[in-house]
Short mmCIF file of C-alpha atoms in Angstrom, two decimals:
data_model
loop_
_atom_site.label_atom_id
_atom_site.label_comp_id
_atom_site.label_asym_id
_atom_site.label_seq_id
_atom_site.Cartn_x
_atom_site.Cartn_y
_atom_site.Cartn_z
CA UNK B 1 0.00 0.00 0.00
CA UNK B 2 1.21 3.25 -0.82
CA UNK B 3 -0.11 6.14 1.92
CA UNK B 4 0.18 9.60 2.09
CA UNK B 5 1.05 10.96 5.61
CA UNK B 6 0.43 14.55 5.73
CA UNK B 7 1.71 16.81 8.32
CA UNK B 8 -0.55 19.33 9.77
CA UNK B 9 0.03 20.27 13.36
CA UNK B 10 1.43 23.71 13.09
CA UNK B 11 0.30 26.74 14.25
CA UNK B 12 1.63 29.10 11.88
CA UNK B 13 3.17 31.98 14.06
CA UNK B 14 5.45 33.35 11.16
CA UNK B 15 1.68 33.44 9.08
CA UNK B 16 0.37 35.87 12.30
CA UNK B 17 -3.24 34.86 11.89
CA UNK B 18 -5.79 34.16 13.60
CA UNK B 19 -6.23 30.64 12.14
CA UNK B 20 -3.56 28.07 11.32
CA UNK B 21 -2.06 28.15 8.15
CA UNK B 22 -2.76 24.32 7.06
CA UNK B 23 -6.48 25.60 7.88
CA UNK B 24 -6.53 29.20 5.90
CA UNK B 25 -9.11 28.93 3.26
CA UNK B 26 -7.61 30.31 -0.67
CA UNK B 27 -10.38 31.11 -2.86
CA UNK B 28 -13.14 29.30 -0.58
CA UNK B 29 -10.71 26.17 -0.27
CA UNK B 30 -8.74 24.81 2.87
CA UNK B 31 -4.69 24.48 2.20
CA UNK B 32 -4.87 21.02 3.26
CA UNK B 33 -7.72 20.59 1.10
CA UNK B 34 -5.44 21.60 -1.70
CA UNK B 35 -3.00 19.37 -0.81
CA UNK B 36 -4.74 16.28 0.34
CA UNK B 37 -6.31 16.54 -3.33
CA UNK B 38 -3.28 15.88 -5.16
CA UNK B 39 -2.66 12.66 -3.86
CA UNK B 40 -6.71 11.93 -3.81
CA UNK B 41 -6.50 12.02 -7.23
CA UNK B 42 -3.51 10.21 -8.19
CA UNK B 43 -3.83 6.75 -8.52
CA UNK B 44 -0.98 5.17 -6.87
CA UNK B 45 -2.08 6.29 -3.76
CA UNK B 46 -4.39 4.18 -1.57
CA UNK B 47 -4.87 6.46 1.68
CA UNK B 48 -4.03 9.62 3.37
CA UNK B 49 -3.52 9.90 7.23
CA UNK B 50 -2.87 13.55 8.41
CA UNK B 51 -0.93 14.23 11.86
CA UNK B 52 -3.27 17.29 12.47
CA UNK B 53 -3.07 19.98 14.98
CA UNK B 54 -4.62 19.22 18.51
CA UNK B 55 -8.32 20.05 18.45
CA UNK B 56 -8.63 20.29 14.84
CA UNK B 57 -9.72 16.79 14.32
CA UNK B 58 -13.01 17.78 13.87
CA UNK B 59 -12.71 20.19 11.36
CA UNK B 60 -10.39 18.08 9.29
CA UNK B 61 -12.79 15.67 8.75
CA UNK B 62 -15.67 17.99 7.87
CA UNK B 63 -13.49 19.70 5.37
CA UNK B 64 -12.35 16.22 3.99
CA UNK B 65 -16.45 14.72 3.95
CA UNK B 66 -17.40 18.60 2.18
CA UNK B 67 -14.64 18.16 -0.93
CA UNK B 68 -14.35 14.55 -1.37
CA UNK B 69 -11.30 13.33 -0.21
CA UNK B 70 -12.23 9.93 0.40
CA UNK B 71 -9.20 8.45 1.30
CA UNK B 72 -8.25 10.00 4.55
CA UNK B 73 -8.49 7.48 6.67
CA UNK B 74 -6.75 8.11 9.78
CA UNK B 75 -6.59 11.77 11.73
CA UNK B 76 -3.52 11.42 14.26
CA UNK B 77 -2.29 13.72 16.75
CA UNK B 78 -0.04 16.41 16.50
CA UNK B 79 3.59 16.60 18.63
CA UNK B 80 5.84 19.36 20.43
CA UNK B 81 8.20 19.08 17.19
CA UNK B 82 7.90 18.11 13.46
CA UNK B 83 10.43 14.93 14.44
CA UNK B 84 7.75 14.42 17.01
CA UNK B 85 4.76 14.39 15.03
CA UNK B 86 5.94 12.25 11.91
CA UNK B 87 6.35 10.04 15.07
CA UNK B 88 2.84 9.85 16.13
CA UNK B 89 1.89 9.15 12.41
CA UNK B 90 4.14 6.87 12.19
CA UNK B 91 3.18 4.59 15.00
CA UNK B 92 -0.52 5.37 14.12
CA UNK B 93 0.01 3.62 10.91
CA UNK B 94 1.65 1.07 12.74
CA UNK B 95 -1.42 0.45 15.20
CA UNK B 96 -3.72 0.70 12.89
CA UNK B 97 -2.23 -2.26 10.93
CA UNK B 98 -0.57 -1.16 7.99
CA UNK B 99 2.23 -3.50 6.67
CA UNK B 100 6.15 -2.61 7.32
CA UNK B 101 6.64 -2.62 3.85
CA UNK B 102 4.03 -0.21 2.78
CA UNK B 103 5.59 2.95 1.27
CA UNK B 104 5.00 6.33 3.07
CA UNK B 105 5.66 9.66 1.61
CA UNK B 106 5.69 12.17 4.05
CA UNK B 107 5.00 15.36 3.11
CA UNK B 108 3.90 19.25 4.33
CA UNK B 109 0.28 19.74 4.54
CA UNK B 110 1.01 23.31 3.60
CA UNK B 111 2.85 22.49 0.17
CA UNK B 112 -0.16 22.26 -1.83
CA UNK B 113 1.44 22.43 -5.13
CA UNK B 114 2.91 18.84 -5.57
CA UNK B 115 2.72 17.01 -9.06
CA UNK B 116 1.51 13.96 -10.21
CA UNK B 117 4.88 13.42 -11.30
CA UNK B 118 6.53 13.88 -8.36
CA UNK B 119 4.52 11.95 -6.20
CA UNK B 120 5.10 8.84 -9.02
CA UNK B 121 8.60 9.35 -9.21
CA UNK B 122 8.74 8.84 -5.34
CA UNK B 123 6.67 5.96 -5.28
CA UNK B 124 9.04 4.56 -8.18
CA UNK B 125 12.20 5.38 -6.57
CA UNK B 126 11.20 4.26 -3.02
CA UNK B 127 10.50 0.89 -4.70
CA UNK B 128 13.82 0.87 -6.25
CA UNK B 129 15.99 2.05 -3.62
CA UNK B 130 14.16 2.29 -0.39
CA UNK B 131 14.73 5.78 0.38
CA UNK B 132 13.33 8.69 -1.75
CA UNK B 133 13.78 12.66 -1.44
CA UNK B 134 12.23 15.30 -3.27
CA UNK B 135 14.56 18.78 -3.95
CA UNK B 136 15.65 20.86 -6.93
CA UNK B 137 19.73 21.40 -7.15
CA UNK B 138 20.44 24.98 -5.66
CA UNK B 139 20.46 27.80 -8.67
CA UNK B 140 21.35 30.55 -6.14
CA UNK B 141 25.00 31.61 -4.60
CA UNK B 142 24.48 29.90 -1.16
CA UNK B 143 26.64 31.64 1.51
CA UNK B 144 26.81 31.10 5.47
CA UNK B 145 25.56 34.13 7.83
CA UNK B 146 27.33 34.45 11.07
CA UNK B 147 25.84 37.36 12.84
CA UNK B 148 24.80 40.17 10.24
CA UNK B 149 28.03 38.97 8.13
CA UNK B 150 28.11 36.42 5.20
CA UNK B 151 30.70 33.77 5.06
CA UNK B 152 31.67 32.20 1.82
CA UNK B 153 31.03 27.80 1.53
CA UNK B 154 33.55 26.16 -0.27
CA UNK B 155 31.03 23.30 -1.49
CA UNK B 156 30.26 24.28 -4.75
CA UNK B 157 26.03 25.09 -5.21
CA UNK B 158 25.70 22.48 -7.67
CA UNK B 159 26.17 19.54 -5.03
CA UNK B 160 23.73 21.59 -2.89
CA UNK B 161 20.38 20.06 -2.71
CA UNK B 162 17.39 22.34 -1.69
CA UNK B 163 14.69 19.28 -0.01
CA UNK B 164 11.09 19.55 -0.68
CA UNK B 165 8.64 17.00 0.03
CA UNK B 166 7.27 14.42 -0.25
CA UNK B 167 10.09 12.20 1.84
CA UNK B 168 9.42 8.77 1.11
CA UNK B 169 10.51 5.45 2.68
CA UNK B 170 9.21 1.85 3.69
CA UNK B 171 7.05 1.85 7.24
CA UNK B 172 9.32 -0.01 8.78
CA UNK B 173 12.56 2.11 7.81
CA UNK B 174 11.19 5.37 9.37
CA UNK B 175 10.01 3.13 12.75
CA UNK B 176 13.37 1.94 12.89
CA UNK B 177 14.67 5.40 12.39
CA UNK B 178 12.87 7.38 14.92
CA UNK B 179 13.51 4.51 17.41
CA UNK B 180 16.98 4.65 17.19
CA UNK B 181 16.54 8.36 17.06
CA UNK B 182 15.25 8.14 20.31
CA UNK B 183 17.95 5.90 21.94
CA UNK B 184 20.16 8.57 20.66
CA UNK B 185 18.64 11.79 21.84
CA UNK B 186 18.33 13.04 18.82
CA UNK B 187 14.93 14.90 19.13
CA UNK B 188 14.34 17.86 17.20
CA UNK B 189 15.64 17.14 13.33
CA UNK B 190 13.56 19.19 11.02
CA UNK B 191 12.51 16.48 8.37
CA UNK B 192 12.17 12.24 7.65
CA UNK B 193 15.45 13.12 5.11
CA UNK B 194 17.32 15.09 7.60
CA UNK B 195 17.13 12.66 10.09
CA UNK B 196 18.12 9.61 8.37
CA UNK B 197 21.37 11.88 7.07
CA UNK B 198 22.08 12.11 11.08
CA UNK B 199 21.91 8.31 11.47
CA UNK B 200 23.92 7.72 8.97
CA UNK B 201 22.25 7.14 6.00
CA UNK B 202 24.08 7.73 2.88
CA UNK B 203 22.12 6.45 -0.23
CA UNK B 204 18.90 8.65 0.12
CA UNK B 205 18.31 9.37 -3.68
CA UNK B 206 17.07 12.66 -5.57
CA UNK B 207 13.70 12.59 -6.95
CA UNK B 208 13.88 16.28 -8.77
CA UNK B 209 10.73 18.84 -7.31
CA UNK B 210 9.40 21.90 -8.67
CA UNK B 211 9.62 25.58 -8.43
CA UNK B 212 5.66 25.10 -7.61
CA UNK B 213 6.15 22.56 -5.33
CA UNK B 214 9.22 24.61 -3.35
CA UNK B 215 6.50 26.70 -2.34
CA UNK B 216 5.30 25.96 1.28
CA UNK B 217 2.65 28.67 2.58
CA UNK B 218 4.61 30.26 5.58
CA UNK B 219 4.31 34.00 5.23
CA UNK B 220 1.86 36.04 3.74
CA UNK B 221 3.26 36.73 0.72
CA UNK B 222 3.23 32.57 0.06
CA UNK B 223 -0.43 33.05 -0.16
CA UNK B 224 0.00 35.48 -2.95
CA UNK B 225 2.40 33.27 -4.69
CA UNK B 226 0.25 30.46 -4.24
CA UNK B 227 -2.81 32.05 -6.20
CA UNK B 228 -1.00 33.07 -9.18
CA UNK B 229 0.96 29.81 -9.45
CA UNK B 230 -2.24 28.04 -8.93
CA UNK B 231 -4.08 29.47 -11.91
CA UNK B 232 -0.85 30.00 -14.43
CA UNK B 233 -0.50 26.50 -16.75
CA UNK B 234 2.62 26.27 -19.17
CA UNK B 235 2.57 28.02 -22.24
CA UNK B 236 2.04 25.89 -25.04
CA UNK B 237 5.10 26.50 -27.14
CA UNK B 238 7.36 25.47 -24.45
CA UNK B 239 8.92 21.71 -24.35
#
């Protein structure tokens, strides 16, 4: 079985509303509507579990019954940390019964913009390798900031790797991995990719993203960004 595990448990300080961000509604539609929809639709995946935001369950699941999304089928609770709350999913899916070998891709609830393609190109490579990570090579002149200076870093940008999501790996890899994470004290890595890299994990291989799908709502301006992106499509002429 292939599932989607969604992460939603933020609260979105750096957004400074009122609401959370995951629960912001763009043109009369929830973010996580928008991004539980992708992998609705596409037809490798069999279900969706989201790690939502204490006392949001209920919401959720009335968004989820109002547009459709019939393959959420487990709500989880949210941790103190991201490493904390891939956790509970993680052994949610577990209790619930779903196979060690059944491929999870994790993936932010607020990057609503993920392709078809990427999602299949996950599934494939997670098949083929065991690990999978989405990210686009680094365009940009990446420097180090100490204080209000910038340092130069001798690795050159085009062995630089900027991560997206979705993450994806067997079940039983990421229980492992957060198990032994927690033997180690190692509490407080920001994503699945991140934290295999601490353990040791070496062969973690590139599934290429997206401009589109580099874009996780976290400021205001995101939302802007978002709504144009949303309703541009590729001009015709171009390959």
């Amino acid at each position: 079985m292939n599932i989607a595990l969604l992460t939603a448990g933020g609260i979105g300080n750096r957004m400074g509303q009122d609401i959370p961000k995951q629960f912001m509604t763009i043109d009369n539609i929830p973010v996580i509507i928008y991004t539980m929809k992708a992998f609705q639709e596409h037809n490798e995946i069999d279900a969706i579990g989201v790690v939502c935001l204490n006392g949001w369950e209920v919401m959720l699941q009335a968004y989820a019954n109002q547009f459709n999304i019939t393959k959420l089928q487990w709500i989880f609770p949210s941790g103190e940390t991201n490493q904390q709350s891939i956790r509970n999913g993680l052994l949610g899916l577990q209790a619930q019964g779903c196979k060690e070998d059944d491929i999870v891709l994790v993936h932010d609830g607020v990057r609503p913009l993920v392709s078809a393609r990427i999602i299949s190109e996950n599934i494939r490579k997670c098949r083929e390798f065991g690990y999978a990570v989405t990210g686009l090579v680094c365009k940009e002149a990446i420097m180090e900031v100490k204080g209000d200076c910038l340092l130069n870093i001798e690795i050159p940008r085009e062995r630089l790797i900027r991560t997206q999501t979705p993450h994806t790996y067997r079940l039983r890899t990421l229980l492992e991995a957060h198990a032994e994470a927690q033997l180690r004290g190692i509490e407080n890595t920001v994503a699945s990719c991140t934290l295999l890299g601490e353990l040791g994990v070496e062969e973690q291989h590139l599934v290429i993203g997206s401009e589109r799908n580099g874009l996780k709502l976290t400021q205001t301006e995101d939302v802007e960004l978002f709504k144009a992106l949303k309703n541009t499509d590729k001009e015709d002429w171009m390959k």
